[in-house]
PDB file of C-alpha atoms in Angstrom:
ATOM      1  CA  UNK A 647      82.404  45.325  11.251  1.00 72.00           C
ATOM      2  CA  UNK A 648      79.756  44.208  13.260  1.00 74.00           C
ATOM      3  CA  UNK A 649      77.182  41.275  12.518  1.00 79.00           C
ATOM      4  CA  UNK A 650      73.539  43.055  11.318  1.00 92.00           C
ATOM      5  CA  UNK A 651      70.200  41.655  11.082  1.00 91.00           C
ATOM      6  CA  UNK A 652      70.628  40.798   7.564  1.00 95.00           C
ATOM      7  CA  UNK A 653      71.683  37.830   6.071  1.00 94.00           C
ATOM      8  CA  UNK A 654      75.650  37.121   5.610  1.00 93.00           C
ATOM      9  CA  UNK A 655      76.460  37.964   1.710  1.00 95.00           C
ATOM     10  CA  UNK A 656      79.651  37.622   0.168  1.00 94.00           C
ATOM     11  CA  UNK A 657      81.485  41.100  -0.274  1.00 96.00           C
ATOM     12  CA  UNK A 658      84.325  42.697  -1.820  1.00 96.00           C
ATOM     13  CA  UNK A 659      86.351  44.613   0.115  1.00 96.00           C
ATOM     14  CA  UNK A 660      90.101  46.519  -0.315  1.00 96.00           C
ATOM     15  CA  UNK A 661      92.431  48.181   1.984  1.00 95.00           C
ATOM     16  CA  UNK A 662      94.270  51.455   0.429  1.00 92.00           C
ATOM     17  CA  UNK A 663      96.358  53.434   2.846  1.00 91.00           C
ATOM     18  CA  UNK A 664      94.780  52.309   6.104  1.00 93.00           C
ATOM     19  CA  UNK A 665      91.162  53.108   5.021  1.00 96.00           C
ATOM     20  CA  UNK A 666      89.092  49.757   4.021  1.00 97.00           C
ATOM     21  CA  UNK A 667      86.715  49.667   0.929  1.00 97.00           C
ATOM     22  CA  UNK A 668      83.723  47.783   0.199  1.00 97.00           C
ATOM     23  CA  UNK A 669      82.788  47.167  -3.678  1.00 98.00           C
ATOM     24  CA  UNK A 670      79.172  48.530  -3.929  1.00 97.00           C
ATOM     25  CA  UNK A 671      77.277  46.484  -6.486  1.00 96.00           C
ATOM     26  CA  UNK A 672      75.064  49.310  -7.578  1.00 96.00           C
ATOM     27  CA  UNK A 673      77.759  51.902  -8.231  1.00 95.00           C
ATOM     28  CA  UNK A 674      79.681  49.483  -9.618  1.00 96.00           C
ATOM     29  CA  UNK A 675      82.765  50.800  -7.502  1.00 96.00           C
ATOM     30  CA  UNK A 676      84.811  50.284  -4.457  1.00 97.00           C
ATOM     31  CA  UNK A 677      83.618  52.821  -1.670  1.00 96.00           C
ATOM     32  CA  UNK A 678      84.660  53.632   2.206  1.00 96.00           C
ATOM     33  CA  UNK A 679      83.565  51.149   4.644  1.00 97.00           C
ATOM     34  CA  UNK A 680      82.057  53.604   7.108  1.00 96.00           C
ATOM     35  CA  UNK A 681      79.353  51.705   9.698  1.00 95.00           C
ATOM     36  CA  UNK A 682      76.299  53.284   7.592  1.00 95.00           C
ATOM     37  CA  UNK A 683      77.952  51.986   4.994  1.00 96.00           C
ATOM     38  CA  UNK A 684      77.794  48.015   6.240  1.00 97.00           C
ATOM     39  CA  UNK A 685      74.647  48.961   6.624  1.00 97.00           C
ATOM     40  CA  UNK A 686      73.715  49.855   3.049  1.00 97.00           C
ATOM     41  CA  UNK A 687      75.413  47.304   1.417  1.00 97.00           C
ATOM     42  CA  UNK A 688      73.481  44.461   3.348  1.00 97.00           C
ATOM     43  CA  UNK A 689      70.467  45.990   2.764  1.00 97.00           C
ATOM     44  CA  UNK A 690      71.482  46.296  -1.073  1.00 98.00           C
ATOM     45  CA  UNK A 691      72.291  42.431  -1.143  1.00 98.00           C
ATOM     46  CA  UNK A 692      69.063  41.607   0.877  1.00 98.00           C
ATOM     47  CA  UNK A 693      66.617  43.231  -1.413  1.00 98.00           C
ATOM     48  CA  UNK A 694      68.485  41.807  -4.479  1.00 97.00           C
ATOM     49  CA  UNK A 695      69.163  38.546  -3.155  1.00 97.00           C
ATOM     50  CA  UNK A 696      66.038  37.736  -0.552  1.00 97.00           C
ATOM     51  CA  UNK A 697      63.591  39.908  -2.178  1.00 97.00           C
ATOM     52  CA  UNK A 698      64.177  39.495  -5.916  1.00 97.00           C
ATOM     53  CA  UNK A 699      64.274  43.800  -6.635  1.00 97.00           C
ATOM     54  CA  UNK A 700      66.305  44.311  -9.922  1.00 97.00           C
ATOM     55  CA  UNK A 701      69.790  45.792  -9.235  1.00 96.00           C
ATOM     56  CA  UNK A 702      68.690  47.618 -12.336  1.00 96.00           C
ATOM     57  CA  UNK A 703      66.019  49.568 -10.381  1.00 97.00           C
ATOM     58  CA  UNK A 704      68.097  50.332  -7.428  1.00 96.00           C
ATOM     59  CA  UNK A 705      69.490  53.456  -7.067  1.00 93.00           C
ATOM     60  CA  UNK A 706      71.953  55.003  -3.940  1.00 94.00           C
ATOM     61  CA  UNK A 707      72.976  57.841  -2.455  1.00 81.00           C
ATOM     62  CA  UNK A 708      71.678  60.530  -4.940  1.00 76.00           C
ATOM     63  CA  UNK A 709      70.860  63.858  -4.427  1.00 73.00           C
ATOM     64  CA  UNK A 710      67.218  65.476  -4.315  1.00 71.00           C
ATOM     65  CA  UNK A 711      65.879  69.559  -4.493  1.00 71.00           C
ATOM     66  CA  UNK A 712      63.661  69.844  -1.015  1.00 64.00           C
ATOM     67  CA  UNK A 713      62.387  73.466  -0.759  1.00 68.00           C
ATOM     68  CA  UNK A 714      65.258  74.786  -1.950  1.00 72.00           C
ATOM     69  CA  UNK A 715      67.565  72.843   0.001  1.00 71.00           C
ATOM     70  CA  UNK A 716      69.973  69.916  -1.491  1.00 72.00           C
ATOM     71  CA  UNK A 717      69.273  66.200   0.766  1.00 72.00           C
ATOM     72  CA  UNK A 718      70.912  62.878  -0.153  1.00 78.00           C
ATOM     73  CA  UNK A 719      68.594  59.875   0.129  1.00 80.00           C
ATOM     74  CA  UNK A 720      70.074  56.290   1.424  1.00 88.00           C
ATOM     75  CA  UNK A 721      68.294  54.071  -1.307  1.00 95.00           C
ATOM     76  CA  UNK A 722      65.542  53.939  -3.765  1.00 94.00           C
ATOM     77  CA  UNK A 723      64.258  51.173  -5.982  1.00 96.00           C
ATOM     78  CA  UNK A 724      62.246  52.131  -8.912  1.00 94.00           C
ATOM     79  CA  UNK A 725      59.557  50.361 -10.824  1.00 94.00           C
ATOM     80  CA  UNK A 726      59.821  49.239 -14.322  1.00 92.00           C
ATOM     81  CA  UNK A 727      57.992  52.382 -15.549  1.00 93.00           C
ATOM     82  CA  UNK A 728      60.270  54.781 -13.208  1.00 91.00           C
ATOM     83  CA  UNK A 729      57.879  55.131 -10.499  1.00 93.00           C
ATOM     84  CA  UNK A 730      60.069  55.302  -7.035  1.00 92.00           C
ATOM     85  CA  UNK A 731      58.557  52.239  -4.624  1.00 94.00           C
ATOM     86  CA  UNK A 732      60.706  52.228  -1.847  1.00 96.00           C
ATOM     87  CA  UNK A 733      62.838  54.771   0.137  1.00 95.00           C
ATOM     88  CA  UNK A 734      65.207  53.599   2.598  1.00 96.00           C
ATOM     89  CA  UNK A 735      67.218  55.460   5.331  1.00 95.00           C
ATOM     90  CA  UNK A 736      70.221  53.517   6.801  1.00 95.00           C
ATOM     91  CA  UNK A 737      72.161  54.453   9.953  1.00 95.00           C
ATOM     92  CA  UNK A 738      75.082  53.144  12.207  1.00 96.00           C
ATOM     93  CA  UNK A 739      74.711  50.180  13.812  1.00 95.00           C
ATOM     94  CA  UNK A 740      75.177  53.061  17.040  1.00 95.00           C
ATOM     95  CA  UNK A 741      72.452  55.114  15.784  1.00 95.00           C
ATOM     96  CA  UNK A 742      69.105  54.287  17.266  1.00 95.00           C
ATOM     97  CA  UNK A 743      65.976  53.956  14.972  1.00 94.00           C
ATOM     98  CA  UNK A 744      63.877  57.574  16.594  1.00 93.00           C
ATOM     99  CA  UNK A 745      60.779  59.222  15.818  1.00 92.00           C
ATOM    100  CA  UNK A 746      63.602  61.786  14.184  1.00 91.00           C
ATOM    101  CA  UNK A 747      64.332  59.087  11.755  1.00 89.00           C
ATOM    102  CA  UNK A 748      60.607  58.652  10.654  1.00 88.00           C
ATOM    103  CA  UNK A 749      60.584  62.199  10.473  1.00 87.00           C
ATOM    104  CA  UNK A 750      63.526  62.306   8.057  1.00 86.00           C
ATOM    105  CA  UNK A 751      62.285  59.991   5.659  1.00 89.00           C
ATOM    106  CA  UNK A 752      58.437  61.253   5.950  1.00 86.00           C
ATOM    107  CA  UNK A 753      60.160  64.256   4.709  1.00 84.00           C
ATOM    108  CA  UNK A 754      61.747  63.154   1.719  1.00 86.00           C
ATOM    109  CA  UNK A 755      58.974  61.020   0.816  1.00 88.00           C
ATOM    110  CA  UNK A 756      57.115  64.243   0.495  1.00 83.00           C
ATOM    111  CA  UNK A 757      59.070  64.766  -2.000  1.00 83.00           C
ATOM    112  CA  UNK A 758      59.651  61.199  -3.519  1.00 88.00           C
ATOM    113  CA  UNK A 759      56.253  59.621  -3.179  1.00 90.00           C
ATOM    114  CA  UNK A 760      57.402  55.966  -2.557  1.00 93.00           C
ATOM    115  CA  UNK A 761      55.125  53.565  -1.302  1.00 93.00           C
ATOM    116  CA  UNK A 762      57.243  51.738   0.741  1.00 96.00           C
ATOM    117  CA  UNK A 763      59.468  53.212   3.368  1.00 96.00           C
ATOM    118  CA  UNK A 764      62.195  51.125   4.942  1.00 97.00           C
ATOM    119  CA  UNK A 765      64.368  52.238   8.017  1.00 96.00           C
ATOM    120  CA  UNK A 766      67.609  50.115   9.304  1.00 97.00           C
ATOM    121  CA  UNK A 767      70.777  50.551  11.444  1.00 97.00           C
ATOM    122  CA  UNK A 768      71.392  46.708  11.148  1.00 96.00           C
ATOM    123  CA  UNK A 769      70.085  46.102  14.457  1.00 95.00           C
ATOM    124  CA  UNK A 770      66.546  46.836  13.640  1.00 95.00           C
ATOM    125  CA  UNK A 771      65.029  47.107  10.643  1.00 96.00           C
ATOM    126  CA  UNK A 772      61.234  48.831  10.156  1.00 96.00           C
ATOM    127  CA  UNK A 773      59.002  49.182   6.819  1.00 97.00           C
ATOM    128  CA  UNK A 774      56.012  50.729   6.411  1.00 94.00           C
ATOM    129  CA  UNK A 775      53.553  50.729   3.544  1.00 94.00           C
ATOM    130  CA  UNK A 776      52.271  54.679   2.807  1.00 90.00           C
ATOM    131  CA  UNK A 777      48.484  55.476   3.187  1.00 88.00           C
ATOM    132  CA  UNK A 778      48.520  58.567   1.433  1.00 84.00           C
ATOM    133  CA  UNK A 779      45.185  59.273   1.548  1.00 87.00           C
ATOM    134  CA  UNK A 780      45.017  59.164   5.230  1.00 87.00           C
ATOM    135  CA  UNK A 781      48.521  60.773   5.658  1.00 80.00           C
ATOM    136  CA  UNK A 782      50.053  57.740   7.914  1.00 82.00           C
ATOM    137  CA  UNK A 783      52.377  54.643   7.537  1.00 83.00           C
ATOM    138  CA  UNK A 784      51.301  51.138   8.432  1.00 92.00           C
ATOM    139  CA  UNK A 785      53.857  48.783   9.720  1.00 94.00           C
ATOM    140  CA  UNK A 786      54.348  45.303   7.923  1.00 96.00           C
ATOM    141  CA  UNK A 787      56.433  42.049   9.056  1.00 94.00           C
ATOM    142  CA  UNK A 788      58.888  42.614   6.423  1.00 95.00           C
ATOM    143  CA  UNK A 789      59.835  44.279   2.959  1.00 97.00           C
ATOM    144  CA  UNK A 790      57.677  42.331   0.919  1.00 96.00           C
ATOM    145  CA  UNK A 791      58.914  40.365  -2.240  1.00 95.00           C
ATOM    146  CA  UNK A 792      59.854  42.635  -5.851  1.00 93.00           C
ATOM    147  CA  UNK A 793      56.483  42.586  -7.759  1.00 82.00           C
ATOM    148  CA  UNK A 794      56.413  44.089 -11.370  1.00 69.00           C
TER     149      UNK A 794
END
């Protein structure tokens, strides 16, 4: 895989019949190394490692109810009293970062309510703190540091 934005972290990995695995710290498990996956993982290890968020609070790939309809979000890391604080959306290194990405995670945040939202495809990698009130996003530097 590719070299990403992120950091270099120590991983896990297994081969099993031609398909490569990466051990996802969160799931506790080994799972396919797909691109988007590389992605996830490094993000994973950056806001645990860099950032100081609780692998406790993090929480991948689930499923959420959107108007009916069943959507899987990327990431989400909770606060100690179960409050979701950030959403993130990762995509193949290939994948470019769009205004259809924003839209995709503006959507499920309708639904989740997180404060932050964080976007990556290892190349690039955008957050934005939520102005609900005013219905926007505002752009910072970085994902700022886990505070309780």
């Amino acid at each position: 895989m590719k070299p990403l934005c992120f950091p270099q972290y120590d991983f896990r990995f297994k081969s099993s019949e031609n398909t490569r695995y990466i051990f996802d710290v969160i799931r506790k498990k080994f799972v396919v190394l797909q691109p988007e996956e590389w992605v996830r993982q490094h993000l994973v290890h950056y806001l645990i490692k860099d950032k100081g968020y609780p692998k406790s609070l993090i929480n991948v790939e689930k499923i959420i109810r959107m108007h009916g309809l069943s959507k899987r979000y990327d990431l989400v890391v909770f606060s100690p009293l179960g409050e979701i604080v950030l959403l993130a959306e990762c995509k193949a290194p290939n994948i470019p970062i769009t205004q259809e990405t924003f839209d995709q995670i503006a959507r499920y945040n309708m639904a989740l309510q997180s404060r932050l939202l964080v976007l990556t495809n290892g190349a690039k990698l955008y957050c934005c703190e939520m102005d609900f009130d005013k219905e926007k996003y505002i752009f910072l530097e970085q994902i700022p540091e886990f505070s309780r």
